[in-house]
Amino acid sequence: MKSQTSRTEEIELHLLLEALFMRYHYDFRGYSVASLKRRLTQARMLFGCDSFSQLQDRMLRDEAMMPRLLPFLTVQVSEMFRDPSYFLALREKVVPHLKTYPSLKVWIAGCSSGEELYSTVILFREEGLESRTLFYATDINGTALAAAEAGVYDLDRISLFTANHQQSGGKTSLSEYYSTGYGRAVFDKSLRQRVVFSDHSLVSDAVFAEAHLVSCRNVLIYFTRPLQDRAVGLFKDSLVRRGFLGLGSKESLRFNAHADSFEDFERQERIYQKRGDA
């Protein structure tokens, strides 16, 4: 049985999420409670609040707090070519199908600070598809979107990015795509020429664009089952007939309400293909 303190914290957390939605229109009510509680506890300590109720009061009364609180609510952990075998599967198995289209649209949902976006654009450039592709990079975190559009990363991360790129079947040196200075790596602006950055919520917004590939990796694990169903429903409606959906290594369509609309394409890499009759 839960202690009275634990029950009170759950009530406070629920009220904080409701207040957040009513005041700022960010809807985290369908996210995993355990994950949110852990991250908001860190935020509470940082802001010197003894309870979630105090955190809620400060959030409601001080608009300047919201940009500082949002990173605690959205997980911003990524790396370029994360899980190289996923990108190798895209390169070797998905790209041959995509090459049959005269033009392409790719949606990177929950793009965070842009690592997955740049990975995908570089892969498409190396495979000769970039010039016919329009990339949509979306997130609910404006700060993360700004970081993605800037394309600047700490130089000490580049060795990992480079190793991942090589393991993903990279056909060039990653160093061709960035310049360095003052301990940072700045990725070439040409990689953003065909990218549209946009605020978009998988919780509350509608279909974003017709896409041939949707890549949404390591986002669904933070959603409750009903919210996962909603997000995958958006992806299904966004994809062209026989389009592709890529998820994170710990995510799956198993038990999802829209599972019957997809078939396994590369099961181990969590790449699915929309059924022709879906």
CSV table of N, CA, C and O in Angstrom, one decimal, residues 89-194:
chain,number,residue,atom,x,y,z
A,89,ALA,N,20.8,-0.4,-41.5
A,89,ALA,CA,19.6,-1.0,-42.0
A,89,ALA,C,18.8,0.0,-42.9
A,89,ALA,O,18.3,-0.4,-44.0
A,90,LEU,N,18.8,1.2,-42.5
A,90,LEU,CA,18.1,2.2,-43.3
A,90,LEU,C,18.9,2.3,-44.7
A,90,LEU,O,18.3,2.3,-45.8
A,91,ARG,N,20.2,2.4,-44.6
A,91,ARG,CA,21.1,2.5,-45.7
A,91,ARG,C,20.9,1.3,-46.7
A,91,ARG,O,20.8,1.5,-47.9
A,92,GLU,N,21.0,0.1,-46.2
A,92,GLU,CA,21.1,-1.1,-47.0
A,92,GLU,C,19.7,-1.6,-47.4
A,92,GLU,O,19.6,-2.2,-48.5
A,93,LYS,N,18.7,-1.4,-46.6
A,93,LYS,CA,17.4,-2.1,-46.8
A,93,LYS,C,16.3,-1.1,-47.2
A,93,LYS,O,15.4,-1.4,-48.1
A,94,VAL,N,16.2,0.1,-46.5
A,94,VAL,CA,15.2,1.0,-46.8
A,94,VAL,C,15.5,1.9,-48.0
A,94,VAL,O,14.6,2.2,-48.8
A,95,VAL,N,16.7,2.4,-48.0
A,95,VAL,CA,17.1,3.4,-49.1
A,95,VAL,C,16.8,2.8,-50.5
A,95,VAL,O,16.3,3.6,-51.4
A,96,PRO,N,17.1,1.5,-50.8
A,96,PRO,CA,16.7,1.0,-52.2
A,96,PRO,C,15.3,1.2,-52.5
A,96,PRO,O,15.0,1.5,-53.7
A,97,HIS,N,14.4,1.1,-51.6
A,97,HIS,CA,12.9,1.3,-51.8
A,97,HIS,C,12.7,2.8,-52.0
A,97,HIS,O,11.9,3.2,-52.9
A,98,LEU,N,13.3,3.7,-51.2
A,98,LEU,CA,13.1,5.1,-51.3
A,98,LEU,C,13.6,5.7,-52.7
A,98,LEU,O,13.1,6.6,-53.2
A,99,LYS,N,14.6,5.0,-53.2
A,99,LYS,CA,15.2,5.5,-54.5
A,99,LYS,C,14.2,5.3,-55.7
A,99,LYS,O,14.5,5.9,-56.7
A,100,THR,N,13.2,4.6,-55.5
A,100,THR,CA,12.2,4.5,-56.6
A,100,THR,C,11.2,5.6,-56.7
A,100,THR,O,10.4,5.7,-57.6
A,101,TYR,N,11.3,6.6,-55.7
A,101,TYR,CA,10.4,7.7,-55.7
A,101,TYR,C,11.1,8.9,-56.3
A,101,TYR,O,12.3,9.1,-56.0
A,102,PRO,N,10.4,9.7,-57.1
A,102,PRO,CA,11.0,10.9,-57.6
A,102,PRO,C,11.3,12.0,-56.6
A,102,PRO,O,12.2,12.8,-56.8
A,103,SER,N,10.5,12.1,-55.6
A,103,SER,CA,10.7,13.0,-54.5
A,103,SER,C,10.3,12.4,-53.2
A,103,SER,O,9.4,11.4,-53.2
A,104,LEU,N,10.8,12.8,-52.1
A,104,LEU,CA,10.7,12.2,-50.8
A,104,LEU,C,10.4,13.2,-49.7
A,104,LEU,O,10.9,14.4,-49.8
A,105,LYS,N,9.7,12.8,-48.7
A,105,LYS,CA,9.5,13.5,-47.4
A,105,LYS,C,9.9,12.6,-46.2
A,105,LYS,O,9.4,11.5,-46.2
A,106,VAL,N,10.7,13.2,-45.3
A,106,VAL,CA,11.1,12.4,-44.2
A,106,VAL,C,10.7,13.2,-42.9
A,106,VAL,O,11.0,14.4,-42.9
A,107,TRP,N,10.1,12.6,-42.0
A,107,TRP,CA,9.7,13.3,-40.7
A,107,TRP,C,10.5,12.7,-39.6
A,107,TRP,O,10.4,11.5,-39.3
A,108,ILE,N,11.3,13.5,-38.9
A,108,ILE,CA,12.1,13.2,-37.7
A,108,ILE,C,11.2,13.7,-36.5
A,108,ILE,O,11.3,14.9,-36.3
A,109,ALA,N,10.5,12.9,-35.9
A,109,ALA,CA,9.6,13.3,-34.8
A,109,ALA,C,10.3,13.2,-33.5
A,109,ALA,O,10.8,12.2,-33.1
A,110,GLY,N,10.2,14.3,-32.7
A,110,GLY,CA,10.9,14.4,-31.5
A,110,GLY,C,12.4,14.5,-31.7
A,110,GLY,O,13.3,13.7,-31.3
A,111,CYS,N,12.8,15.5,-32.6
A,111,CYS,CA,14.2,15.6,-33.1
A,111,CYS,C,15.2,16.0,-32.0
A,111,CYS,O,16.4,16.0,-32.3
A,112,SER,N,14.7,16.5,-30.8
A,112,SER,CA,15.6,16.9,-29.8
A,112,SER,C,16.6,18.0,-30.3
A,112,SER,O,16.1,18.9,-31.0
A,113,SER,N,17.8,17.8,-30.0
A,113,SER,CA,18.8,18.9,-30.4
A,113,SER,C,19.4,18.6,-31.8
A,113,SER,O,20.5,19.2,-32.1
A,114,GLY,N,18.8,17.7,-32.6
A,114,GLY,CA,19.2,17.5,-34.0
A,114,GLY,C,20.1,16.4,-34.4
A,114,GLY,O,20.4,16.3,-35.6
A,115,GLU,N,20.6,15.6,-33.4
A,115,GLU,CA,21.6,14.6,-33.8
A,115,GLU,C,21.1,13.6,-34.8
A,115,GLU,O,21.7,13.2,-35.7
A,116,GLU,N,19.8,13.1,-34.5
A,116,GLU,CA,19.3,12.2,-35.5
A,116,GLU,C,19.0,12.8,-36.8
A,116,GLU,O,19.1,12.2,-37.9
A,117,LEU,N,18.5,14.1,-36.8
A,117,LEU,CA,18.3,14.8,-38.1
A,117,LEU,C,19.5,14.8,-38.9
A,117,LEU,O,19.5,14.4,-40.1
A,118,TYR,N,20.6,15.3,-38.4
A,118,TYR,CA,21.9,15.4,-39.2
A,118,TYR,C,22.4,14.0,-39.6
A,118,TYR,O,22.9,13.9,-40.7
A,119,SER,N,22.2,13.0,-38.8
A,119,SER,CA,22.6,11.7,-39.2
A,119,SER,C,21.8,11.3,-40.4
A,119,SER,O,22.4,10.7,-41.3
A,120,THR,N,20.5,11.5,-40.4
A,120,THR,CA,19.7,11.1,-41.5
A,120,THR,C,20.0,11.9,-42.8
A,120,THR,O,20.1,11.3,-43.9
A,121,VAL,N,20.2,13.2,-42.7
A,121,VAL,CA,20.5,14.0,-43.8
A,121,VAL,C,21.9,13.6,-44.4
A,121,VAL,O,22.0,13.5,-45.7
A,122,ILE,N,22.8,13.3,-43.6
A,122,ILE,CA,24.2,12.9,-44.1
A,122,ILE,C,24.0,11.6,-44.8
A,122,ILE,O,24.6,11.3,-45.9
A,123,LEU,N,23.3,10.6,-44.2
A,123,LEU,CA,23.0,9.3,-44.8
A,123,LEU,C,22.4,9.5,-46.2
A,123,LEU,O,22.8,8.9,-47.2
A,124,PHE,N,21.4,10.4,-46.3
A,124,PHE,CA,20.7,10.6,-47.6
A,124,PHE,C,21.6,11.3,-48.6
A,124,PHE,O,21.6,11.0,-49.8
A,125,ARG,N,22.5,12.2,-48.1
A,125,ARG,CA,23.5,12.8,-49.0
A,125,ARG,C,24.4,11.7,-49.6
A,125,ARG,O,24.7,11.7,-50.8
A,126,GLU,N,24.9,10.9,-48.7
A,126,GLU,CA,25.8,9.8,-49.1
A,126,GLU,C,25.2,8.9,-50.1
A,126,GLU,O,25.9,8.3,-50.9
A,127,GLU,N,23.9,8.7,-50.0
A,127,GLU,CA,23.2,7.8,-50.9
A,127,GLU,C,22.5,8.5,-52.1
A,127,GLU,O,21.8,7.8,-52.8
A,128,GLY,N,22.8,9.7,-52.2
A,128,GLY,CA,22.3,10.5,-53.4
A,128,GLY,C,20.8,10.8,-53.4
A,128,GLY,O,20.2,11.1,-54.4
A,129,LEU,N,20.2,10.9,-52.2
A,129,LEU,CA,18.8,11.2,-52.0
A,129,LEU,C,18.5,12.5,-51.5
A,129,LEU,O,17.3,13.0,-51.5
A,130,GLU,N,19.5,13.2,-50.9
A,130,GLU,CA,19.2,14.5,-50.2
A,130,GLU,C,18.6,15.5,-51.2
A,130,GLU,O,17.6,16.2,-50.7
A,131,SER,N,19.0,15.6,-52.4
A,131,SER,CA,18.5,16.7,-53.3
A,131,SER,C,17.0,16.5,-53.6
A,131,SER,O,16.4,17.5,-54.1
A,132,ARG,N,16.5,15.3,-53.4
A,132,ARG,CA,15.1,15.1,-53.8
A,132,ARG,C,14.2,14.9,-52.5
A,132,ARG,O,13.1,14.5,-52.6
A,133,THR,N,14.8,15.2,-51.4
A,133,THR,CA,14.1,15.0,-50.1
A,133,THR,C,13.9,16.3,-49.3
A,133,THR,O,14.8,17.1,-49.2
A,134,LEU,N,12.7,16.4,-48.7
A,134,LEU,CA,12.4,17.4,-47.8
A,134,LEU,C,12.3,16.8,-46.4
A,134,LEU,O,11.5,15.8,-46.2
A,135,PHE,N,13.0,17.3,-45.5
A,135,PHE,CA,13.1,16.8,-44.1
A,135,PHE,C,12.3,17.7,-43.2
A,135,PHE,O,12.5,18.9,-43.2
A,136,TYR,N,11.4,17.1,-42.4
A,136,TYR,CA,10.7,17.8,-41.3
A,136,TYR,C,11.3,17.4,-40.0
A,136,TYR,O,11.3,16.2,-39.6
A,137,ALA,N,11.8,18.3,-39.2
A,137,ALA,CA,12.3,18.1,-37.9
A,137,ALA,C,11.4,18.8,-36.8
A,137,ALA,O,11.3,20.0,-36.8
A,138,THR,N,10.8,18.0,-36.0
A,138,THR,CA,9.8,18.5,-35.0
A,138,THR,C,10.1,18.1,-33.6
A,138,THR,O,10.6,17.1,-33.3
A,139,ASP,N,9.7,19.0,-32.7
A,139,ASP,CA,9.8,18.8,-31.3
A,139,ASP,C,8.9,19.8,-30.6
A,139,ASP,O,8.5,20.8,-31.2
A,140,ILE,N,8.6,19.6,-29.3
A,140,ILE,CA,7.8,20.5,-28.5
A,140,ILE,C,8.7,21.5,-27.8
A,140,ILE,O,8.2,22.5,-27.3
A,141,ASN,N,9.9,21.2,-27.7
A,141,ASN,CA,10.9,22.0,-26.9
A,141,ASN,C,11.5,23.1,-27.9
A,141,ASN,O,12.4,22.7,-28.7
A,142,GLY,N,11.1,24.3,-27.7
A,142,GLY,CA,11.7,25.4,-28.6
A,142,GLY,C,13.2,25.5,-28.4
A,142,GLY,O,13.9,25.8,-29.4
A,143,THR,N,13.7,25.3,-27.2
A,143,THR,CA,15.1,25.5,-27.0
A,143,THR,C,15.9,24.4,-27.7
A,143,THR,O,16.9,24.6,-28.3
A,144,ALA,N,15.3,23.1,-27.7
A,144,ALA,CA,15.9,22.0,-28.4
A,144,ALA,C,15.9,22.3,-29.9
A,144,ALA,O,16.9,22.0,-30.6
A,145,LEU,N,14.8,22.8,-30.4
A,145,LEU,CA,14.7,23.1,-31.9
A,145,LEU,C,15.7,24.1,-32.3
A,145,LEU,O,16.3,24.0,-33.4
A,146,ALA,N,15.9,25.1,-31.5
A,146,ALA,CA,16.9,26.2,-31.8
A,146,ALA,C,18.3,25.5,-31.8
A,146,ALA,O,19.1,25.9,-32.7
A,147,ALA,N,18.6,24.6,-30.9
A,147,ALA,CA,19.9,23.9,-30.9
A,147,ALA,C,20.0,23.1,-32.1
A,147,ALA,O,21.1,23.0,-32.7
A,148,ALA,N,18.9,22.4,-32.5
A,148,ALA,CA,19.0,21.6,-33.7
A,148,ALA,C,19.3,22.4,-35.0
A,148,ALA,O,20.1,22.1,-35.8
A,149,GLU,N,18.6,23.6,-35.0
A,149,GLU,CA,18.8,24.5,-36.2
A,149,GLU,C,20.3,25.1,-36.2
A,149,GLU,O,20.8,25.3,-37.3
A,150,ALA,N,20.8,25.2,-35.0
A,150,ALA,CA,22.2,25.8,-35.0
A,150,ALA,C,23.2,24.7,-35.4
A,150,ALA,O,24.2,25.0,-36.0
A,151,GLY,N,23.0,23.5,-35.0
A,151,GLY,CA,23.9,22.4,-35.4
A,151,GLY,C,25.3,22.5,-34.8
A,151,GLY,O,26.3,22.2,-35.5
A,152,VAL,N,25.4,22.9,-33.5
A,152,VAL,CA,26.6,23.1,-32.9
A,152,VAL,C,26.7,22.1,-31.7
A,152,VAL,O,25.8,22.0,-30.8
A,153,TYR,N,27.8,21.3,-31.6
A,153,TYR,CA,27.9,20.3,-30.6
A,153,TYR,C,29.3,20.3,-30.0
A,153,TYR,O,30.3,20.8,-30.7
A,154,ASP,N,29.4,19.9,-28.7
A,154,ASP,CA,30.7,19.9,-28.1
A,154,ASP,C,31.7,19.0,-28.8
A,154,ASP,O,31.3,17.9,-29.2
A,155,LEU,N,32.9,19.4,-29.0
A,155,LEU,CA,33.9,18.7,-29.7
A,155,LEU,C,34.2,17.3,-29.1
A,155,LEU,O,34.5,16.4,-29.8
A,156,ASP,N,34.1,17.2,-27.8
A,156,ASP,CA,34.4,16.0,-27.2
A,156,ASP,C,33.4,14.9,-27.5
A,156,ASP,O,33.6,13.7,-27.1
A,157,ARG,N,32.3,15.2,-28.1
A,157,ARG,CA,31.3,14.2,-28.6
A,157,ARG,C,31.6,13.7,-29.9
A,157,ARG,O,31.0,12.6,-30.4
A,158,ILE,N,32.4,14.3,-30.7
A,158,ILE,CA,32.6,14.0,-32.1
A,158,ILE,C,33.3,12.6,-32.3
A,158,ILE,O,33.0,11.9,-33.3
A,159,SER,N,34.2,12.2,-31.4
A,159,SER,CA,34.8,10.9,-31.6
A,159,SER,C,33.7,9.8,-31.6
A,159,SER,O,33.8,8.8,-32.4
A,160,LEU,N,32.7,9.9,-30.7
A,160,LEU,CA,31.6,8.9,-30.7
A,160,LEU,C,30.8,9.0,-31.9
A,160,LEU,O,30.4,8.0,-32.5
A,161,PHE,N,30.5,10.3,-32.3
A,161,PHE,CA,29.7,10.4,-33.6
A,161,PHE,C,30.4,9.8,-34.8
A,161,PHE,O,29.8,9.2,-35.6
A,162,THR,N,31.7,10.0,-34.8
A,162,THR,CA,32.5,9.5,-35.9
A,162,THR,C,32.5,8.0,-36.0
A,162,THR,O,32.3,7.4,-37.0
A,163,ALA,N,32.7,7.4,-34.8
A,163,ALA,CA,32.7,5.9,-34.7
A,163,ALA,C,31.3,5.4,-35.1
A,163,ALA,O,31.2,4.4,-35.9
A,164,ASN,N,30.3,6.0,-34.7
A,164,ASN,CA,28.9,5.5,-35.0
A,164,ASN,C,28.7,5.7,-36.5
A,164,ASN,O,28.1,4.8,-37.2
A,165,HIS,N,29.2,6.8,-37.1
A,165,HIS,CA,29.0,7.0,-38.5
A,165,HIS,C,29.7,5.9,-39.3
A,165,HIS,O,29.1,5.3,-40.3
A,166,GLN,N,30.9,5.6,-38.9
A,166,GLN,CA,31.6,4.5,-39.6
A,166,GLN,C,30.9,3.2,-39.5
A,166,GLN,O,30.8,2.4,-40.5
A,167,GLN,N,30.4,2.9,-38.3
A,167,GLN,CA,29.7,1.6,-38.1
A,167,GLN,C,28.4,1.5,-38.8
A,167,GLN,O,27.9,0.4,-39.1
A,168,SER,N,27.8,2.7,-39.2
A,168,SER,CA,26.6,2.7,-39.9
A,168,SER,C,26.7,2.6,-41.4
A,168,SER,O,25.8,2.7,-42.1
A,169,GLY,N,28.0,2.4,-41.8
A,169,GLY,CA,28.2,2.2,-43.3
A,169,GLY,C,28.6,3.5,-43.9
A,169,GLY,O,28.4,3.6,-45.2
A,170,GLY,N,29.0,4.5,-43.2
A,170,GLY,CA,29.3,5.8,-43.8
A,170,GLY,C,30.3,5.7,-44.9
A,170,GLY,O,31.3,5.0,-44.8
A,171,LYS,N,30.0,6.5,-46.0
A,171,LYS,CA,30.8,6.4,-47.2
A,171,LYS,C,31.8,7.6,-47.3
A,171,LYS,O,32.6,7.6,-48.3
A,172,THR,N,31.8,8.5,-46.3
A,172,THR,CA,32.8,9.6,-46.3
A,172,THR,C,33.3,9.7,-44.9
A,172,THR,O,32.9,9.0,-44.0
A,173,SER,N,34.1,10.7,-44.7
A,173,SER,CA,34.6,11.0,-43.3
A,173,SER,C,33.6,12.0,-42.7
A,173,SER,O,33.2,13.0,-43.4
A,174,LEU,N,33.2,11.8,-41.5
A,174,LEU,CA,32.2,12.7,-40.9
A,174,LEU,C,32.8,14.2,-40.8
A,174,LEU,O,32.1,15.1,-40.8
A,175,SER,N,34.1,14.3,-40.8
A,175,SER,CA,34.8,15.6,-40.7
A,175,SER,C,34.5,16.5,-41.9
A,175,SER,O,34.7,17.7,-41.8
A,176,GLU,N,34.0,15.9,-43.0
A,176,GLU,CA,33.7,16.7,-44.1
A,176,GLU,C,32.4,17.5,-43.9
A,176,GLU,O,32.2,18.5,-44.7
A,177,TYR,N,31.7,17.2,-42.9
A,177,TYR,CA,30.4,17.9,-42.7
A,177,TYR,C,30.4,19.0,-41.6
A,177,TYR,O,29.4,19.6,-41.3
A,178,TYR,N,31.6,19.2,-40.9
A,178,TYR,CA,31.6,20.2,-39.9
A,178,TYR,C,33.0,20.9,-39.8
A,178,TYR,O,33.9,20.4,-40.4
A,179,SER,N,33.0,22.1,-39.2
A,179,SER,CA,34.2,22.8,-38.9
A,179,SER,C,34.3,22.9,-37.4
A,179,SER,O,33.3,22.8,-36.7
A,180,THR,N,35.5,23.2,-36.9
A,180,THR,CA,35.7,23.3,-35.5
A,180,THR,C,36.3,24.6,-35.0
A,180,THR,O,36.9,25.3,-35.8
A,181,GLY,N,36.0,24.9,-33.8
A,181,GLY,CA,36.6,26.1,-33.2
A,181,GLY,C,36.0,26.3,-31.8
A,181,GLY,O,34.9,26.0,-31.5
A,182,TYR,N,36.9,26.8,-30.9
A,182,TYR,CA,36.5,27.0,-29.5
A,182,TYR,C,35.9,25.8,-28.8
A,182,TYR,O,34.9,25.9,-28.0
A,183,GLY,N,36.4,24.6,-29.1
A,183,GLY,CA,35.9,23.4,-28.5
A,183,GLY,C,34.5,23.0,-29.0
A,183,GLY,O,33.9,22.1,-28.3
A,184,ARG,N,34.1,23.5,-30.1
A,184,ARG,CA,32.8,23.1,-30.6
A,184,ARG,C,32.9,22.6,-32.1
A,184,ARG,O,33.8,23.0,-32.8
A,185,ALA,N,32.0,21.8,-32.5
A,185,ALA,CA,31.9,21.4,-33.9
A,185,ALA,C,30.6,22.0,-34.5
A,185,ALA,O,29.5,21.8,-33.9
A,186,VAL,N,30.7,22.7,-35.6
A,186,VAL,CA,29.6,23.4,-36.2
A,186,VAL,C,29.3,22.7,-37.5
A,186,VAL,O,30.2,22.7,-38.5
A,187,PHE,N,28.1,22.1,-37.6
A,187,PHE,CA,27.8,21.3,-38.8
A,187,PHE,C,27.4,22.3,-39.9
A,187,PHE,O,26.7,23.3,-39.7
A,188,ASP,N,27.8,21.9,-41.1
A,188,ASP,CA,27.6,22.8,-42.3
A,188,ASP,C,26.2,23.2,-42.5
A,188,ASP,O,25.3,22.3,-42.5
A,189,LYS,N,25.9,24.4,-42.8
A,189,LYS,CA,24.6,24.9,-43.0
A,189,LYS,C,23.9,24.3,-44.2
A,189,LYS,O,22.7,24.3,-44.3
A,190,SER,N,24.7,23.8,-45.2
A,190,SER,CA,24.1,23.1,-46.3
A,190,SER,C,23.3,21.9,-45.9
A,190,SER,O,22.4,21.5,-46.7
A,191,LEU,N,23.6,21.3,-44.8
A,191,LEU,CA,22.8,20.2,-44.3
A,191,LEU,C,21.4,20.6,-43.9
A,191,LEU,O,20.5,19.7,-43.8
A,192,ARG,N,21.2,21.9,-43.7
A,192,ARG,CA,19.9,22.3,-43.3
A,192,ARG,C,19.1,23.0,-44.4
A,192,ARG,O,17.9,23.5,-44.2
A,193,GLN,N,19.6,23.0,-45.6
A,193,GLN,CA,18.9,23.7,-46.7
A,193,GLN,C,17.6,23.1,-47.1
A,193,GLN,O,16.7,23.8,-47.5
A,194,ARG,N,17.4,21.8,-46.8
A,194,ARG,CA,16.2,21.1,-47.2
A,194,ARG,C,15.4,20.6,-45.9
A,194,ARG,O,14.7,19.6,-45.9
